[in-house]
mmCIF file with all atom_site columns, C-alpha atoms in Angstrom:
data_model
loop_
_atom_site.group_PDB
_atom_site.id
_atom_site.type_symbol
_atom_site.label_atom_id
_atom_site.label_alt_id
_atom_site.label_comp_id
_atom_site.label_asym_id
_atom_site.label_entity_id
_atom_site.label_seq_id
_atom_site.pdbx_PDB_ins_code
_atom_site.Cartn_x
_atom_site.Cartn_y
_atom_site.Cartn_z
_atom_site.occupancy
_atom_site.B_iso_or_equiv
_atom_site.pdbx_formal_charge
_atom_site.auth_seq_id
_atom_site.auth_comp_id
_atom_site.auth_asym_id
_atom_site.auth_atom_id
_atom_site.pdbx_PDB_model_num
ATOM 1   C CA . MET M 1 1   ? 275.630 16.122  28.210 1.00 0.00 ? 16  MET M CA 1
ATOM 2   C CA . LYS M 1 2   ? 274.451 12.692  29.288 1.00 0.00 ? 17  LYS M CA 1
ATOM 3   C CA . LYS M 1 3   ? 274.760 12.013  33.004 1.00 0.00 ? 18  LYS M CA 1
ATOM 4   C CA . ARG M 1 4   ? 275.944 8.691   34.387 1.00 0.00 ? 19  ARG M CA 1
ATOM 5   C CA . ASN M 1 5   ? 273.282 6.798   36.256 1.00 0.00 ? 20  ASN M CA 1
ATOM 6   C CA . ALA M 1 6   ? 273.909 4.867   39.430 1.00 0.00 ? 21  ALA M CA 1
ATOM 7   C CA . SER M 1 7   ? 274.387 1.623   37.502 1.00 0.00 ? 22  SER M CA 1
ATOM 8   C CA . ASP M 1 8   ? 277.111 3.179   35.304 1.00 0.00 ? 23  ASP M CA 1
ATOM 9   C CA . ASN M 1 9   ? 278.899 4.573   38.355 1.00 0.00 ? 24  ASN M CA 1
ATOM 10  C CA . SER M 1 10  ? 278.748 1.208   40.095 1.00 0.00 ? 25  SER M CA 1
ATOM 11  C CA . GLN M 1 11  ? 280.137 -0.584  37.045 1.00 0.00 ? 26  GLN M CA 1
ATOM 12  C CA . PHE M 1 12  ? 282.901 1.986   36.676 1.00 0.00 ? 27  PHE M CA 1
ATOM 13  C CA . SER M 1 13  ? 283.860 1.617   40.338 1.00 0.00 ? 28  SER M CA 1
ATOM 14  C CA . PHE M 1 14  ? 283.876 -2.172  40.001 1.00 0.00 ? 29  PHE M CA 1
ATOM 15  C CA . TYR M 1 15  ? 286.259 -2.146  37.029 1.00 0.00 ? 30  TYR M CA 1
ATOM 16  C CA . LEU M 1 16  ? 288.465 0.493   38.645 1.00 0.00 ? 31  LEU M CA 1
ATOM 17  C CA . LEU M 1 17  ? 288.706 -1.589  41.811 1.00 0.00 ? 32  LEU M CA 1
ATOM 18  C CA . LEU M 1 18  ? 289.406 -4.716  39.732 1.00 0.00 ? 33  LEU M CA 1
ATOM 19  C CA . PHE M 1 19  ? 292.130 -2.922  37.772 1.00 0.00 ? 34  PHE M CA 1
ATOM 20  C CA . LEU M 1 20  ? 293.772 -1.626  40.958 1.00 0.00 ? 35  LEU M CA 1
ATOM 21  C CA . THR M 1 21  ? 293.597 -5.055  42.596 1.00 0.00 ? 36  THR M CA 1
ATOM 22  C CA . LEU M 1 22  ? 295.153 -6.761  39.590 1.00 0.00 ? 37  LEU M CA 1
ATOM 23  C CA . GLY M 1 23  ? 297.813 -4.064  39.446 1.00 0.00 ? 38  GLY M CA 1
ATOM 24  C CA . LEU M 1 24  ? 298.711 -4.624  43.094 1.00 0.00 ? 39  LEU M CA 1
ATOM 25  C CA . VAL M 1 25  ? 298.871 -8.393  42.557 1.00 0.00 ? 40  VAL M CA 1
ATOM 26  C CA . VAL M 1 26  ? 301.168 -7.962  39.547 1.00 0.00 ? 41  VAL M CA 1
ATOM 27  C CA . LEU M 1 27  ? 303.375 -5.518  41.450 1.00 0.00 ? 42  LEU M CA 1
ATOM 28  C CA . GLY M 1 28  ? 303.509 -7.939  44.348 1.00 0.00 ? 43  GLY M CA 1
ATOM 29  C CA . TRP M 1 29  ? 304.600 -10.821 42.108 1.00 0.00 ? 44  TRP M CA 1
ATOM 30  C CA . LEU M 1 30  ? 307.171 -8.619  40.378 1.00 0.00 ? 45  LEU M CA 1
ATOM 31  C CA . ASN M 1 31  ? 308.581 -7.632  43.756 1.00 0.00 ? 46  ASN M CA 1
ATOM 32  C CA . VAL M 1 32  ? 308.858 -11.298 44.769 1.00 0.00 ? 47  VAL M CA 1
ATOM 33  C CA . TYR M 1 33  ? 310.488 -12.132 41.424 1.00 0.00 ? 48  TYR M CA 1
ATOM 34  C CA . TRP M 1 34  ? 313.069 -9.358  41.650 1.00 0.00 ? 49  TRP M CA 1
ATOM 35  C CA . GLN M 1 35  ? 313.865 -10.337 45.232 1.00 0.00 ? 50  GLN M CA 1
ATOM 36  C CA . TYR M 1 36  ? 314.451 -13.899 44.004 1.00 0.00 ? 51  TYR M CA 1
ATOM 37  C CA . VAL M 1 37  ? 316.682 -12.646 41.180 1.00 0.00 ? 52  VAL M CA 1
ATOM 38  C CA . SER M 1 38  ? 318.657 -10.483 43.609 1.00 0.00 ? 53  SER M CA 1
ATOM 39  C CA . LEU M 1 39  ? 319.055 -13.387 46.039 1.00 0.00 ? 54  LEU M CA 1
ATOM 40  C CA . ARG M 1 40  ? 320.061 -15.731 43.211 1.00 0.00 ? 55  ARG M CA 1
ATOM 41  C CA . GLU M 1 41  ? 322.733 -13.353 41.893 1.00 0.00 ? 56  GLU M CA 1
ATOM 42  C CA . ALA M 1 42  ? 324.056 -12.563 45.375 1.00 0.00 ? 57  ALA M CA 1
ATOM 43  C CA . THR M 1 43  ? 324.255 -16.277 46.147 1.00 0.00 ? 58  THR M CA 1
ATOM 44  C CA . LYS M 1 44  ? 326.106 -16.994 42.898 1.00 0.00 ? 59  LYS M CA 1
ATOM 45  C CA . LYS M 1 45  ? 328.596 -14.209 43.568 1.00 0.00 ? 60  LYS M CA 1
ATOM 46  C CA . ALA M 1 46  ? 329.251 -15.252 47.171 1.00 0.00 ? 61  ALA M CA 1
ATOM 47  C CA . THR M 1 47  ? 329.552 -18.960 46.315 1.00 0.00 ? 62  THR M CA 1
ATOM 48  C CA . LYS M 1 48  ? 331.992 -18.292 43.476 1.00 0.00 ? 63  LYS M CA 1
ATOM 49  C CA . ALA M 1 49  ? 334.114 -16.016 45.680 1.00 0.00 ? 64  ALA M CA 1
ATOM 50  C CA . ALA M 1 50  ? 334.279 -18.640 48.449 1.00 0.00 ? 65  ALA M CA 1
ATOM 51  C CA . ALA M 1 51  ? 335.132 -21.393 45.965 1.00 0.00 ? 66  ALA M CA 1
ATOM 52  C CA . LEU M 1 52  ? 337.886 -19.255 44.437 1.00 0.00 ? 67  LEU M CA 1
ATOM 53  C CA . GLU M 1 53  ? 339.599 -18.766 47.780 1.00 0.00 ? 68  GLU M CA 1
ATOM 54  C CA . ILE M 1 54  ? 339.468 -22.511 48.435 1.00 0.00 ? 69  ILE M CA 1
ATOM 55  C CA . VAL M 1 55  ? 340.966 -23.507 45.073 1.00 0.00 ? 70  VAL M CA 1
ATOM 56  C CA . ARG M 1 56  ? 343.632 -20.809 45.364 1.00 0.00 ? 71  ARG M CA 1
ATOM 57  C CA . SER M 1 57  ? 344.807 -22.106 48.731 1.00 0.00 ? 72  SER M CA 1
ATOM 58  C CA . THR M 1 58  ? 344.635 -25.699 47.476 1.00 0.00 ? 73  THR M CA 1
ATOM 59  C CA . SER M 1 59  ? 346.734 -24.715 44.476 1.00 0.00 ? 74  SER M CA 1
ATOM 60  C CA . ARG M 1 60  ? 349.411 -23.305 46.769 1.00 0.00 ? 75  ARG M CA 1
ATOM 61  C CA . ALA M 1 61  ? 349.320 -26.535 48.767 1.00 0.00 ? 76  ALA M CA 1
ATOM 62  C CA . ALA M 1 62  ? 349.771 -28.496 45.528 1.00 0.00 ? 77  ALA M CA 1
ATOM 63  C CA . ASN M 1 63  ? 353.094 -26.826 44.840 1.00 0.00 ? 78  ASN M CA 1
ATOM 64  C CA . SER M 1 64  ? 354.414 -27.676 48.289 1.00 0.00 ? 79  SER M CA 1
ATOM 65  C CA . PHE M 1 65  ? 353.070 -31.214 48.025 1.00 0.00 ? 80  PHE M CA 1
ATOM 66  C CA . TRP M 1 66  ? 354.719 -31.727 44.624 1.00 0.00 ? 81  TRP M CA 1
ATOM 67  C CA . ASN M 1 67  ? 358.126 -30.543 45.808 1.00 0.00 ? 82  ASN M CA 1
ATOM 68  C CA . ASP M 1 68  ? 357.882 -32.658 48.949 1.00 0.00 ? 83  ASP M CA 1
ATOM 69  C CA . GLN M 1 69  ? 357.056 -35.777 46.933 1.00 0.00 ? 84  GLN M CA 1
ATOM 70  C CA . LEU M 1 70  ? 359.997 -35.247 44.584 1.00 0.00 ? 85  LEU M CA 1
ATOM 71  C CA . THR M 1 71  ? 362.283 -34.962 47.589 1.00 0.00 ? 86  THR M CA 1
ATOM 72  C CA . ILE M 1 72  ? 360.830 -38.010 49.328 1.00 0.00 ? 87  ILE M CA 1
ATOM 73  C CA . LEU M 1 73  ? 361.044 -40.131 46.175 1.00 0.00 ? 88  LEU M CA 1
ATOM 74  C CA . GLY M 1 74  ? 364.460 -38.811 45.197 1.00 0.00 ? 89  GLY M CA 1
ATOM 75  C CA . LEU M 1 75  ? 363.166 -37.564 41.854 1.00 0.00 ? 90  LEU M CA 1
ATOM 76  C CA . SER M 1 76  ? 363.445 -34.436 39.735 1.00 0.00 ? 91  SER M CA 1
ATOM 77  C CA . GLU M 1 77  ? 361.246 -32.948 37.012 1.00 0.00 ? 92  GLU M CA 1
ATOM 78  C CA . ASP M 1 78  ? 363.649 -34.469 34.472 1.00 0.00 ? 93  ASP M CA 1
ATOM 79  C CA . THR M 1 79  ? 363.677 -38.004 35.878 1.00 0.00 ? 94  THR M CA 1
ATOM 80  C CA . ILE M 1 80  ? 360.066 -38.484 37.000 1.00 0.00 ? 95  ILE M CA 1
ATOM 81  C CA . SER M 1 81  ? 358.027 -40.908 34.876 1.00 0.00 ? 96  SER M CA 1
ATOM 82  C CA . THR M 1 82  ? 354.449 -40.616 33.670 1.00 0.00 ? 97  THR M CA 1
ATOM 83  C CA . ASP M 1 83  ? 353.297 -43.317 36.081 1.00 0.00 ? 98  ASP M CA 1
ATOM 84  C CA . GLN M 1 84  ? 354.991 -41.521 38.972 1.00 0.00 ? 99  GLN M CA 1
ATOM 85  C CA . ILE M 1 85  ? 353.298 -38.246 38.041 1.00 0.00 ? 100 ILE M CA 1
ATOM 86  C CA . ARG M 1 86  ? 349.914 -39.985 38.024 1.00 0.00 ? 101 ARG M CA 1
ATOM 87  C CA . ALA M 1 87  ? 350.632 -41.629 41.360 1.00 0.00 ? 102 ALA M CA 1
ATOM 88  C CA . ILE M 1 88  ? 351.455 -38.242 42.909 1.00 0.00 ? 103 ILE M CA 1
ATOM 89  C CA . GLU M 1 89  ? 348.286 -36.753 41.398 1.00 0.00 ? 104 GLU M CA 1
ATOM 90  C CA . SER M 1 90  ? 346.156 -39.519 42.897 1.00 0.00 ? 105 SER M CA 1
ATOM 91  C CA . GLN M 1 91  ? 347.816 -39.121 46.279 1.00 0.00 ? 106 GLN M CA 1
ATOM 92  C CA . PHE M 1 92  ? 347.252 -35.358 46.172 1.00 0.00 ? 107 PHE M CA 1
ATOM 93  C CA . PHE M 1 93  ? 343.577 -35.907 45.441 1.00 0.00 ? 108 PHE M CA 1
ATOM 94  C CA . ALA M 1 94  ? 343.222 -38.337 48.328 1.00 0.00 ? 109 ALA M CA 1
ATOM 95  C CA . GLU M 1 95  ? 345.033 -36.115 50.828 1.00 0.00 ? 110 GLU M CA 1
ATOM 96  C CA . TYR M 1 96  ? 343.953 -32.618 49.782 1.00 0.00 ? 111 TYR M CA 1
ATOM 97  C CA . ILE M 1 97  ? 340.912 -32.692 47.493 1.00 0.00 ? 112 ILE M CA 1
ATOM 98  C CA . ALA M 1 98  ? 338.737 -35.441 48.947 1.00 0.00 ? 113 ALA M CA 1
ATOM 99  C CA . PRO M 1 99  ? 338.794 -33.919 52.497 1.00 0.00 ? 114 PRO M CA 1
ATOM 100 C CA . ILE M 1 100 ? 337.553 -30.483 51.290 1.00 0.00 ? 115 ILE M CA 1
ATOM 101 C CA . GLN M 1 101 ? 334.391 -29.578 53.183 1.00 0.00 ? 116 GLN M CA 1
ATOM 102 C CA . LEU M 1 102 ? 331.794 -28.800 50.545 1.00 0.00 ? 117 LEU M CA 1
ATOM 103 C CA . LEU M 1 103 ? 328.966 -26.322 51.106 1.00 0.00 ? 118 LEU M CA 1
ATOM 104 C CA . VAL M 1 104 ? 326.383 -28.961 50.170 1.00 0.00 ? 119 VAL M CA 1
ATOM 105 C CA . PRO M 1 105 ? 326.671 -32.737 49.575 1.00 0.00 ? 120 PRO M CA 1
ATOM 106 C CA . GLU M 1 106 ? 325.910 -32.219 45.881 1.00 0.00 ? 121 GLU M CA 1
ATOM 107 C CA . GLY M 1 107 ? 329.071 -30.144 45.444 1.00 0.00 ? 122 GLY M CA 1
ATOM 108 C CA . ASN M 1 108 ? 332.175 -31.504 43.793 1.00 0.00 ? 123 ASN M CA 1
ATOM 109 C CA . ALA M 1 109 ? 335.926 -30.891 44.086 1.00 0.00 ? 124 ALA M CA 1
ATOM 110 C CA . TRP M 1 110 ? 338.041 -32.088 41.172 1.00 0.00 ? 125 TRP M CA 1
ATOM 111 C CA . VAL M 1 111 ? 341.522 -32.100 39.676 1.00 0.00 ? 126 VAL M CA 1
ATOM 112 C CA . ILE M 1 112 ? 342.491 -32.105 36.024 1.00 0.00 ? 127 ILE M CA 1
ATOM 113 C CA . GLY M 1 113 ? 345.944 -33.654 35.738 1.00 0.00 ? 128 GLY M CA 1
ATOM 114 C CA . TYR M 1 114 ? 348.975 -32.663 33.701 1.00 0.00 ? 129 TYR M CA 1
ATOM 115 C CA . ASN M 1 115 ? 347.585 -34.557 30.674 1.00 0.00 ? 130 ASN M CA 1
ATOM 116 C CA . ASN M 1 116 ? 344.120 -32.916 30.893 1.00 0.00 ? 131 ASN M CA 1
ATOM 117 C CA . GLU M 1 117 ? 342.494 -36.085 32.226 1.00 0.00 ? 132 GLU M CA 1
ATOM 118 C CA . MET M 1 118 ? 340.397 -36.151 35.385 1.00 0.00 ? 133 MET M CA 1
ATOM 119 C CA . VAL M 1 119 ? 342.665 -37.389 38.177 1.00 0.00 ? 134 VAL M CA 1
ATOM 120 C CA . PHE M 1 120 ? 339.940 -38.894 40.282 1.00 0.00 ? 135 PHE M CA 1
ATOM 121 C CA . ASP M 1 121 ? 336.312 -38.132 40.955 1.00 0.00 ? 136 ASP M CA 1
ATOM 122 C CA . THR M 1 122 ? 333.965 -39.859 43.389 1.00 0.00 ? 137 THR M CA 1
ATOM 123 C CA . SER M 1 123 ? 330.828 -38.628 41.585 1.00 0.00 ? 138 SER M CA 1
ATOM 124 C CA . VAL M 1 124 ? 328.647 -41.437 40.309 1.00 0.00 ? 139 VAL M CA 1
ATOM 125 C CA . ASP M 1 125 ? 327.915 -39.411 37.186 1.00 0.00 ? 140 ASP M CA 1
ATOM 126 C CA . PHE M 1 126 ? 331.523 -39.362 35.927 1.00 0.00 ? 141 PHE M CA 1
ATOM 127 C CA . PRO M 1 127 ? 332.359 -42.346 33.670 1.00 0.00 ? 142 PRO M CA 1
ATOM 128 C CA . TYR M 1 128 ? 335.100 -40.791 31.543 1.00 0.00 ? 143 TYR M CA 1
ATOM 129 C CA . PHE M 1 129 ? 338.400 -41.821 33.089 1.00 0.00 ? 144 PHE M CA 1
ATOM 130 C CA . GLY M 1 130 ? 341.182 -42.012 30.518 1.00 0.00 ? 145 GLY M CA 1
ATOM 131 C CA . MET M 1 131 ? 339.645 -39.249 28.376 1.00 0.00 ? 146 MET M CA 1
ATOM 132 C CA . THR M 1 132 ? 340.854 -35.648 28.285 1.00 0.00 ? 147 THR M CA 1
ATOM 133 C CA . ILE M 1 133 ? 338.440 -32.906 29.290 1.00 0.00 ? 148 ILE M CA 1
ATOM 134 C CA . ASP M 1 134 ? 338.083 -31.640 25.722 1.00 0.00 ? 149 ASP M CA 1
ATOM 135 C CA . GLU M 1 135 ? 337.156 -35.202 24.709 1.00 0.00 ? 150 GLU M CA 1
ATOM 136 C CA . PHE M 1 136 ? 334.679 -36.084 27.430 1.00 0.00 ? 151 PHE M CA 1
ATOM 137 C CA . LEU M 1 137 ? 332.736 -32.814 27.618 1.00 0.00 ? 152 LEU M CA 1
ATOM 138 C CA . PRO M 1 138 ? 331.291 -33.149 24.068 1.00 0.00 ? 153 PRO M CA 1
ATOM 139 C CA . VAL M 1 139 ? 330.352 -36.762 24.882 1.00 0.00 ? 154 VAL M CA 1
ATOM 140 C CA . GLN M 1 140 ? 328.665 -35.652 28.097 1.00 0.00 ? 155 GLN M CA 1
ATOM 141 C CA . ALA M 1 141 ? 326.810 -33.001 26.096 1.00 0.00 ? 156 ALA M CA 1
ATOM 142 C CA . GLN M 1 142 ? 325.212 -35.809 24.106 1.00 0.00 ? 157 GLN M CA 1
ATOM 143 C CA . ASN M 1 143 ? 324.717 -38.248 26.977 1.00 0.00 ? 158 ASN M CA 1
ATOM 144 C CA . GLY M 1 144 ? 323.833 -36.039 29.918 1.00 0.00 ? 159 GLY M CA 1
ATOM 145 C CA . GLY M 1 145 ? 323.026 -32.622 28.530 1.00 0.00 ? 160 GLY M CA 1
ATOM 146 C CA . ALA M 1 146 ? 326.249 -30.767 29.376 1.00 0.00 ? 161 ALA M CA 1
ATOM 147 C CA . THR M 1 147 ? 326.039 -27.160 28.146 1.00 0.00 ? 162 THR M CA 1
ATOM 148 C CA . GLN M 1 148 ? 327.510 -23.709 28.790 1.00 0.00 ? 163 GLN M CA 1
ATOM 149 C CA . TYR M 1 149 ? 330.916 -25.243 29.529 1.00 0.00 ? 164 TYR M CA 1
ATOM 150 C CA . GLU M 1 150 ? 332.943 -23.408 26.869 1.00 0.00 ? 165 GLU M CA 1
ATOM 151 C CA . GLN M 1 151 ? 334.462 -20.820 29.231 1.00 0.00 ? 166 GLN M CA 1
ATOM 152 C CA . MET M 1 152 ? 335.375 -23.429 31.833 1.00 0.00 ? 167 MET M CA 1
ATOM 153 C CA . LEU M 1 153 ? 336.928 -25.678 29.182 1.00 0.00 ? 168 LEU M CA 1
ATOM 154 C CA . GLN M 1 154 ? 339.088 -22.898 27.787 1.00 0.00 ? 169 GLN M CA 1
ATOM 155 C CA . ASP M 1 155 ? 340.161 -21.860 31.281 1.00 0.00 ? 170 ASP M CA 1
ATOM 156 C CA . VAL M 1 156 ? 341.207 -25.429 32.068 1.00 0.00 ? 171 VAL M CA 1
ATOM 157 C CA . LEU M 1 157 ? 343.088 -25.961 28.813 1.00 0.00 ? 172 LEU M CA 1
ATOM 158 C CA . LEU M 1 158 ? 344.902 -22.640 29.210 1.00 0.00 ? 173 LEU M CA 1
ATOM 159 C CA . ARG M 1 159 ? 345.374 -23.138 32.970 1.00 0.00 ? 174 ARG M CA 1
ATOM 160 C CA . HIS M 1 160 ? 343.606 -19.859 33.668 1.00 0.00 ? 175 HIS M CA 1
ATOM 161 C CA . GLU M 1 161 ? 342.189 -18.986 37.089 1.00 0.00 ? 176 GLU M CA 1
ATOM 162 C CA . SER M 1 162 ? 338.555 -17.937 36.988 1.00 0.00 ? 177 SER M CA 1
ATOM 163 C CA . THR M 1 163 ? 335.029 -18.337 38.317 1.00 0.00 ? 178 THR M CA 1
ATOM 164 C CA . GLY M 1 164 ? 332.137 -19.466 36.201 1.00 0.00 ? 179 GLY M CA 1
ATOM 165 C CA . GLU M 1 165 ? 329.214 -21.778 35.668 1.00 0.00 ? 180 GLU M CA 1
ATOM 166 C CA . TYR M 1 166 ? 328.141 -24.669 33.497 1.00 0.00 ? 181 TYR M CA 1
ATOM 167 C CA . ILE M 1 167 ? 325.667 -27.535 33.301 1.00 0.00 ? 182 ILE M CA 1
ATOM 168 C CA . TRP M 1 168 ? 327.024 -31.087 33.632 1.00 0.00 ? 183 TRP M CA 1
ATOM 169 C CA . LEU M 1 169 ? 323.733 -32.939 33.993 1.00 0.00 ? 184 LEU M CA 1
ATOM 170 C CA . THR M 1 170 ? 320.380 -31.510 32.957 1.00 0.00 ? 185 THR M CA 1
ATOM 171 C CA . GLU M 1 171 ? 318.721 -32.729 36.158 1.00 0.00 ? 186 GLU M CA 1
ATOM 172 C CA . LYS M 1 172 ? 321.385 -31.082 38.350 1.00 0.00 ? 187 LYS M CA 1
ATOM 173 C CA . GLY M 1 173 ? 320.979 -27.766 36.575 1.00 0.00 ? 188 GLY M CA 1
ATOM 174 C CA . LEU M 1 174 ? 323.446 -24.890 36.673 1.00 0.00 ? 189 LEU M CA 1
ATOM 175 C CA . GLU M 1 175 ? 326.655 -25.500 38.630 1.00 0.00 ? 190 GLU M CA 1
ATOM 176 C CA . ILE M 1 176 ? 328.695 -22.557 39.877 1.00 0.00 ? 191 ILE M CA 1
ATOM 177 C CA . GLY M 1 177 ? 332.210 -22.396 41.207 1.00 0.00 ? 192 GLY M CA 1
ATOM 178 C CA . ALA M 1 178 ? 335.852 -21.621 40.566 1.00 0.00 ? 193 ALA M CA 1
ATOM 179 C CA . TRP M 1 179 ? 339.040 -23.202 39.274 1.00 0.00 ? 194 TRP M CA 1
ATOM 180 C CA . ALA M 1 180 ? 342.720 -22.364 39.615 1.00 0.00 ? 195 ALA M CA 1
ATOM 181 C CA . PRO M 1 181 ? 345.970 -23.765 38.190 1.00 0.00 ? 196 PRO M CA 1
ATOM 182 C CA . ALA M 1 182 ? 348.803 -25.352 40.104 1.00 0.00 ? 197 ALA M CA 1
ATOM 183 C CA . ILE M 1 183 ? 351.948 -24.691 38.063 1.00 0.00 ? 198 ILE M CA 1
ATOM 184 C CA . LEU M 1 184 ? 354.295 -27.415 39.244 1.00 0.00 ? 199 LEU M CA 1
ATOM 185 C CA . ASP M 1 185 ? 356.907 -27.469 36.483 1.00 0.00 ? 200 ASP M CA 1
ATOM 186 C CA . GLU M 1 186 ? 356.666 -24.800 33.801 1.00 0.00 ? 201 GLU M CA 1
ATOM 187 C CA . THR M 1 187 ? 359.541 -26.218 31.760 1.00 0.00 ? 202 THR M CA 1
ATOM 188 C CA . ASN M 1 188 ? 358.032 -29.695 31.389 1.00 0.00 ? 203 ASN M CA 1
ATOM 189 C CA . ASN M 1 189 ? 354.443 -28.394 31.319 1.00 0.00 ? 204 ASN M CA 1
ATOM 190 C CA . ILE M 1 190 ? 353.359 -30.213 34.450 1.00 0.00 ? 205 ILE M CA 1
ATOM 191 C CA . LYS M 1 191 ? 350.321 -28.217 35.504 1.00 0.00 ? 206 LYS M CA 1
ATOM 192 C CA . TRP M 1 192 ? 347.175 -29.249 37.343 1.00 0.00 ? 207 TRP M CA 1
ATOM 193 C CA . MET M 1 193 ? 343.795 -27.553 37.418 1.00 0.00 ? 208 MET M CA 1
ATOM 194 C CA . ILE M 1 194 ? 341.870 -27.589 40.684 1.00 0.00 ? 209 ILE M CA 1
ATOM 195 C CA . GLY M 1 195 ? 338.138 -26.921 40.661 1.00 0.00 ? 210 GLY M CA 1
ATOM 196 C CA . LEU M 1 196 ? 335.245 -26.643 43.089 1.00 0.00 ? 211 LEU M CA 1
ATOM 197 C CA . THR M 1 197 ? 331.668 -26.496 41.816 1.00 0.00 ? 212 THR M CA 1
ATOM 198 C CA . THR M 1 198 ? 328.206 -26.709 43.361 1.00 0.00 ? 213 THR M CA 1
ATOM 199 C CA . PRO M 1 199 ? 324.682 -26.933 41.870 1.00 0.00 ? 214 PRO M CA 1
ATOM 200 C CA . LEU M 1 200 ? 323.037 -23.536 42.313 1.00 0.00 ? 215 LEU M CA 1
ATOM 201 C CA . SER M 1 201 ? 319.692 -25.113 43.198 1.00 0.00 ? 216 SER M CA 1
ATOM 202 C CA . ALA M 1 202 ? 321.289 -26.955 46.137 1.00 0.00 ? 217 ALA M CA 1
ATOM 203 C CA . VAL M 1 203 ? 322.928 -23.768 47.434 1.00 0.00 ? 218 VAL M CA 1
ATOM 204 C CA . LEU M 1 204 ? 319.643 -21.848 47.289 1.00 0.00 ? 219 LEU M CA 1
ATOM 205 C CA . GLU M 1 205 ? 317.998 -24.523 49.425 1.00 0.00 ? 220 GLU M CA 1
ATOM 206 C CA . VAL M 1 206 ? 320.526 -24.124 52.255 1.00 0.00 ? 221 VAL M CA 1
#
């Protein structure tokens, strides 16, 4: 049986040490990666839960606001006009949605009105007033890279409370949040959808 000489033993030790070092480096990077994944998922879950509570409470406020406005204006669900509905929606946005304290400046609070159009939005990247959400999302997909919005769109159209995520602009990346309906008049189908979303990248930087 051939014996290893000193040179063979030295070479073997070198490669063993190299293998162990590389293994430790890989394990270290994997640990960092999994910590990042865990932090990312925990942040998404916490942000969605906080957003859901905000839109739920805002939805409850919407019902009170709607009833108060009908009383003040001397209107009913049967006599109110389309223009009056839109005026109340705009006033609700100004008084209840715009003042919402967002987690980060890049966040966005929004209202989809009874006709599925955006009530008002101060974002500079929203040019689609007068279009319904199922009309402007496909256009935004072509113009700004909107993707992964199918669940949110269905929730809005069906007035379904949920949390979720989507991409509005490619450069903003994934946005996470929640949305909830405000059922103002079931008979005449006057229902709003209140949403609160925030770019995940901005939340992770906080």
